[in-house]
């Protein structure tokens, strides 16, 4: 997400934004080091050990569980495909205004959940911006009631899928299938409203 914003700021020569992000990042890192000098090493160790005690945290790991032979290849193909998609959209929206940045940032947040960076569906709260952006734009086209109905169906559908696929043992464990419905719906929704955010005159 941060490289996405930096790319837009550089292409639009918004140097105050570039400098502000750089200063804020350095301030946070240095401030954390003053409080906990070895926090970076601790964090790296935690990241490296995280896969040893958690369920699949990437689509590739989920595919490998479902299809041991083809799963890793499918996961790699998904990562490459989504990476190419982000690069393409970043290039096409390089001259778009702030609404283009909103759309590209939303797409980046969604794709990041599927591109191979370890995460968990419980972290999908970060997708609030894409949900709000897609919902607000679709409400202009279809009306508030239709969008409210779609959100209700999505909410109930996700809970039903979670309950139907949960693995019950010493403690309930969610199925990695939960990685895909919300990001998939949001990617489709973002492309439905894309034209309303991207300035085609500058492409």
CSV table of C-alpha atoms in Angstrom, one decimal:
chain,number,residue,atom,x,y,z
A,1,UNK,CA,0.0,0.0,0.0
A,2,UNK,CA,2.8,2.5,0.9
A,3,UNK,CA,4.7,1.9,-2.3
A,4,UNK,CA,1.5,2.4,-4.2
A,5,UNK,CA,0.9,5.8,-2.6
A,6,UNK,CA,4.6,6.7,-3.1
A,7,UNK,CA,4.4,5.8,-6.8
A,8,UNK,CA,1.4,8.1,-7.2
A,9,UNK,CA,3.0,10.9,-5.3
A,10,UNK,CA,6.2,10.7,-7.3
A,11,UNK,CA,4.4,10.6,-10.7
A,12,UNK,CA,2.4,13.6,-9.6
A,13,UNK,CA,5.4,15.4,-8.1
A,14,UNK,CA,3.7,15.6,-4.7
A,15,UNK,CA,7.1,16.0,-3.0
A,16,UNK,CA,5.6,17.0,0.3
A,17,UNK,CA,3.7,13.7,0.5
A,18,UNK,CA,6.9,11.8,-0.4
A,19,UNK,CA,8.9,13.7,2.3
A,20,UNK,CA,6.1,13.4,4.8
A,21,UNK,CA,5.9,9.6,4.4
A,22,UNK,CA,9.7,9.3,4.6
A,23,UNK,CA,9.9,11.4,7.8
A,24,UNK,CA,7.0,9.6,9.4
A,25,UNK,CA,8.5,6.2,8.6
A,26,UNK,CA,11.9,7.1,10.0
A,27,UNK,CA,10.3,8.7,13.1
A,28,UNK,CA,8.3,5.5,13.8
A,29,UNK,CA,11.4,3.3,13.3
A,30,UNK,CA,13.7,5.4,15.4
A,31,UNK,CA,11.1,5.9,18.1
A,32,UNK,CA,10.5,2.2,18.3
A,33,UNK,CA,14.3,1.6,18.6
A,34,UNK,CA,14.6,4.0,21.5
A,35,UNK,CA,11.9,2.1,23.3
A,36,UNK,CA,13.0,-1.4,22.3
A,37,UNK,CA,16.4,-1.5,20.5
A,38,UNK,CA,16.2,-5.0,19.2
A,39,UNK,CA,12.5,-4.9,18.1
A,40,UNK,CA,13.5,-5.3,14.4
A,41,UNK,CA,15.4,-8.6,15.1
A,42,UNK,CA,12.5,-9.8,17.3
A,43,UNK,CA,10.0,-9.0,14.7
A,44,UNK,CA,12.0,-10.8,12.0
A,45,UNK,CA,12.2,-13.9,14.2
A,46,UNK,CA,8.5,-13.8,14.9
A,47,UNK,CA,7.7,-13.5,11.2
A,48,UNK,CA,10.0,-16.5,10.4
A,49,UNK,CA,8.5,-18.7,13.1
A,50,UNK,CA,4.9,-17.7,12.4
A,51,UNK,CA,4.3,-20.4,9.7
A,52,UNK,CA,5.4,-23.1,12.1
A,53,UNK,CA,2.4,-22.8,14.4
A,54,UNK,CA,-0.4,-21.4,12.2
A,55,UNK,CA,-2.7,-22.6,9.5
A,56,UNK,CA,-2.1,-21.8,5.8
A,57,UNK,CA,-1.5,-18.1,5.6
A,58,UNK,CA,-1.2,-17.7,1.8
A,59,UNK,CA,-3.3,-18.9,-1.2
A,60,UNK,CA,-0.3,-21.0,-2.3
A,61,UNK,CA,-0.3,-22.8,1.1
A,62,UNK,CA,-4.0,-23.3,0.9
A,63,UNK,CA,-3.7,-24.7,-2.7
A,64,UNK,CA,-0.9,-27.0,-1.5
A,65,UNK,CA,-3.1,-28.4,1.2
A,66,UNK,CA,-6.0,-29.1,-1.3
A,67,UNK,CA,-3.9,-30.2,-4.2
A,68,UNK,CA,-0.4,-31.2,-3.0
A,69,UNK,CA,1.1,-31.6,-6.5
A,70,UNK,CA,-0.4,-28.7,-8.4
A,71,UNK,CA,-1.1,-26.4,-5.5
A,72,UNK,CA,2.3,-24.6,-5.3
A,73,UNK,CA,2.3,-24.0,-9.0
A,74,UNK,CA,-1.2,-22.6,-8.9
A,75,UNK,CA,-0.2,-20.3,-6.0
A,76,UNK,CA,2.8,-19.1,-7.9
A,77,UNK,CA,0.7,-18.4,-11.0
A,78,UNK,CA,-1.7,-16.5,-8.9
A,79,UNK,CA,1.1,-14.4,-7.3
A,80,UNK,CA,2.6,-13.6,-10.7
A,81,UNK,CA,-0.7,-12.8,-12.3
A,82,UNK,CA,-1.8,-10.5,-9.5
A,83,UNK,CA,1.6,-8.9,-9.5
A,84,UNK,CA,1.4,-8.1,-13.2
A,85,UNK,CA,-2.1,-6.8,-12.7
A,86,UNK,CA,-0.9,-4.3,-10.0
A,87,UNK,CA,2.0,-3.1,-12.1
A,88,UNK,CA,-0.3,-2.6,-15.1
A,89,UNK,CA,-2.9,-0.7,-13.2
A,90,UNK,CA,-0.2,1.3,-11.4
A,91,UNK,CA,1.1,2.4,-14.8
A,92,UNK,CA,-2.3,3.1,-16.3
A,93,UNK,CA,-3.3,5.2,-13.3
A,94,UNK,CA,-0.1,7.1,-13.0
A,95,UNK,CA,-1.6,10.3,-14.3
A,96,UNK,CA,-5.0,10.0,-12.7
A,97,UNK,CA,-6.1,12.3,-10.0
A,98,UNK,CA,-6.9,11.6,-6.4
A,99,UNK,CA,-9.9,9.4,-7.3
A,100,UNK,CA,-7.6,7.2,-9.3
A,101,UNK,CA,-5.3,6.9,-6.3
A,102,UNK,CA,-8.3,5.9,-4.2
A,103,UNK,CA,-9.2,3.1,-6.7
A,104,UNK,CA,-5.6,1.9,-7.1
A,105,UNK,CA,-5.0,1.9,-3.3
A,106,UNK,CA,-8.2,-0.1,-2.8
A,107,UNK,CA,-7.1,-2.6,-5.4
A,108,UNK,CA,-3.7,-2.8,-3.8
A,109,UNK,CA,-5.1,-3.5,-0.4
A,110,UNK,CA,-7.3,-6.3,-1.8
A,111,UNK,CA,-4.7,-7.9,-4.0
A,112,UNK,CA,-2.1,-7.8,-1.1
A,113,UNK,CA,-4.3,-10.4,0.7
A,114,UNK,CA,-3.9,-12.9,-2.2
A,115,UNK,CA,-0.5,-12.1,-3.6
A,116,UNK,CA,1.5,-14.4,-1.3
A,117,UNK,CA,2.2,-12.2,1.7
A,118,UNK,CA,1.3,-14.2,4.8
A,119,UNK,CA,-1.9,-13.0,6.3
A,120,UNK,CA,-5.2,-14.3,7.8
A,121,UNK,CA,-8.9,-13.6,7.0
A,122,UNK,CA,-9.2,-12.0,10.4
A,123,UNK,CA,-7.0,-9.2,9.1
A,124,UNK,CA,-9.5,-8.4,6.4
A,125,UNK,CA,-10.7,-5.4,8.5
A,126,UNK,CA,-8.0,-3.6,6.4
A,127,UNK,CA,-10.4,-4.0,3.4
A,128,UNK,CA,-12.9,-1.5,4.9
A,129,UNK,CA,-11.7,1.2,2.4
A,130,UNK,CA,-12.4,-1.0,-0.7
A,131,UNK,CA,-15.8,-2.1,0.7
A,132,UNK,CA,-16.7,1.6,1.4
A,133,UNK,CA,-15.5,2.7,-2.0
A,134,UNK,CA,-17.2,0.0,-4.0
A,135,UNK,CA,-20.4,0.3,-1.9
A,136,UNK,CA,-20.6,4.1,-2.2
A,137,UNK,CA,-20.2,4.0,-6.0
A,138,UNK,CA,-22.6,1.1,-6.6
A,139,UNK,CA,-25.2,2.9,-4.5
A,140,UNK,CA,-25.0,5.8,-6.9
A,141,UNK,CA,-25.7,3.5,-9.8
A,142,UNK,CA,-28.1,1.0,-8.3
A,143,UNK,CA,-29.4,2.6,-5.1
A,144,UNK,CA,-28.8,2.2,-1.4
A,145,UNK,CA,-31.3,-0.7,-1.0
A,146,UNK,CA,-29.6,-2.8,-3.6
A,147,UNK,CA,-26.1,-2.3,-2.0
A,148,UNK,CA,-27.5,-2.9,1.5
A,149,UNK,CA,-29.0,-6.1,0.3
A,150,UNK,CA,-25.7,-7.2,-1.4
A,151,UNK,CA,-23.7,-6.4,1.8
A,152,UNK,CA,-26.2,-8.4,3.9
A,153,UNK,CA,-26.0,-11.4,1.6
A,154,UNK,CA,-22.2,-11.1,1.7
A,155,UNK,CA,-22.2,-10.9,5.5
A,156,UNK,CA,-24.5,-13.9,6.0
A,157,UNK,CA,-22.8,-15.9,3.2
A,158,UNK,CA,-19.4,-15.5,4.8
A,159,UNK,CA,-20.7,-16.6,8.2
A,160,UNK,CA,-22.5,-19.6,6.6
A,161,UNK,CA,-19.3,-20.6,4.7
A,162,UNK,CA,-17.2,-20.2,7.9
A,163,UNK,CA,-19.6,-22.4,9.9
A,164,UNK,CA,-19.9,-25.0,7.1
A,165,UNK,CA,-16.2,-25.4,6.6
A,166,UNK,CA,-14.8,-25.0,10.1
A,167,UNK,CA,-12.6,-27.9,11.4
A,168,UNK,CA,-13.5,-28.9,14.9
A,169,UNK,CA,-10.8,-30.4,17.1
A,170,UNK,CA,-9.1,-29.2,20.3
A,171,UNK,CA,-10.2,-25.8,19.1
A,172,UNK,CA,-12.2,-24.7,16.0
A,173,UNK,CA,-9.9,-23.9,13.0
A,174,UNK,CA,-11.2,-21.9,10.1
A,175,UNK,CA,-10.8,-23.4,6.6
A,176,UNK,CA,-8.4,-21.5,4.2
A,177,UNK,CA,-11.3,-21.3,1.8
A,178,UNK,CA,-12.2,-18.1,3.7
A,179,UNK,CA,-9.2,-16.4,2.0
A,180,UNK,CA,-11.1,-16.0,-1.3
A,181,UNK,CA,-14.7,-14.9,-1.2
A,182,UNK,CA,-14.4,-11.3,0.1
A,183,UNK,CA,-11.3,-10.4,-2.0
A,184,UNK,CA,-12.8,-12.0,-5.0
A,185,UNK,CA,-16.1,-10.0,-4.7
A,186,UNK,CA,-14.1,-6.8,-4.1
A,187,UNK,CA,-11.9,-7.2,-7.1
A,188,UNK,CA,-15.0,-7.7,-9.2
A,189,UNK,CA,-16.7,-4.7,-7.6
A,190,UNK,CA,-13.6,-2.5,-8.2
A,191,UNK,CA,-13.6,-3.3,-11.9
A,192,UNK,CA,-17.3,-2.6,-12.1
A,193,UNK,CA,-16.7,1.0,-10.9
A,194,UNK,CA,-13.2,1.5,-12.4
A,195,UNK,CA,-14.4,3.8,-15.1
A,196,UNK,CA,-15.8,6.2,-12.5
A,197,UNK,CA,-12.4,6.7,-10.9
A,198,UNK,CA,-9.8,6.5,-13.7
A,199,UNK,CA,-9.3,9.5,-15.9
A,200,UNK,CA,-9.1,7.9,-19.4
A,201,UNK,CA,-8.2,11.2,-21.0
A,202,UNK,CA,-4.7,11.0,-19.5
A,203,UNK,CA,-3.9,7.4,-20.4
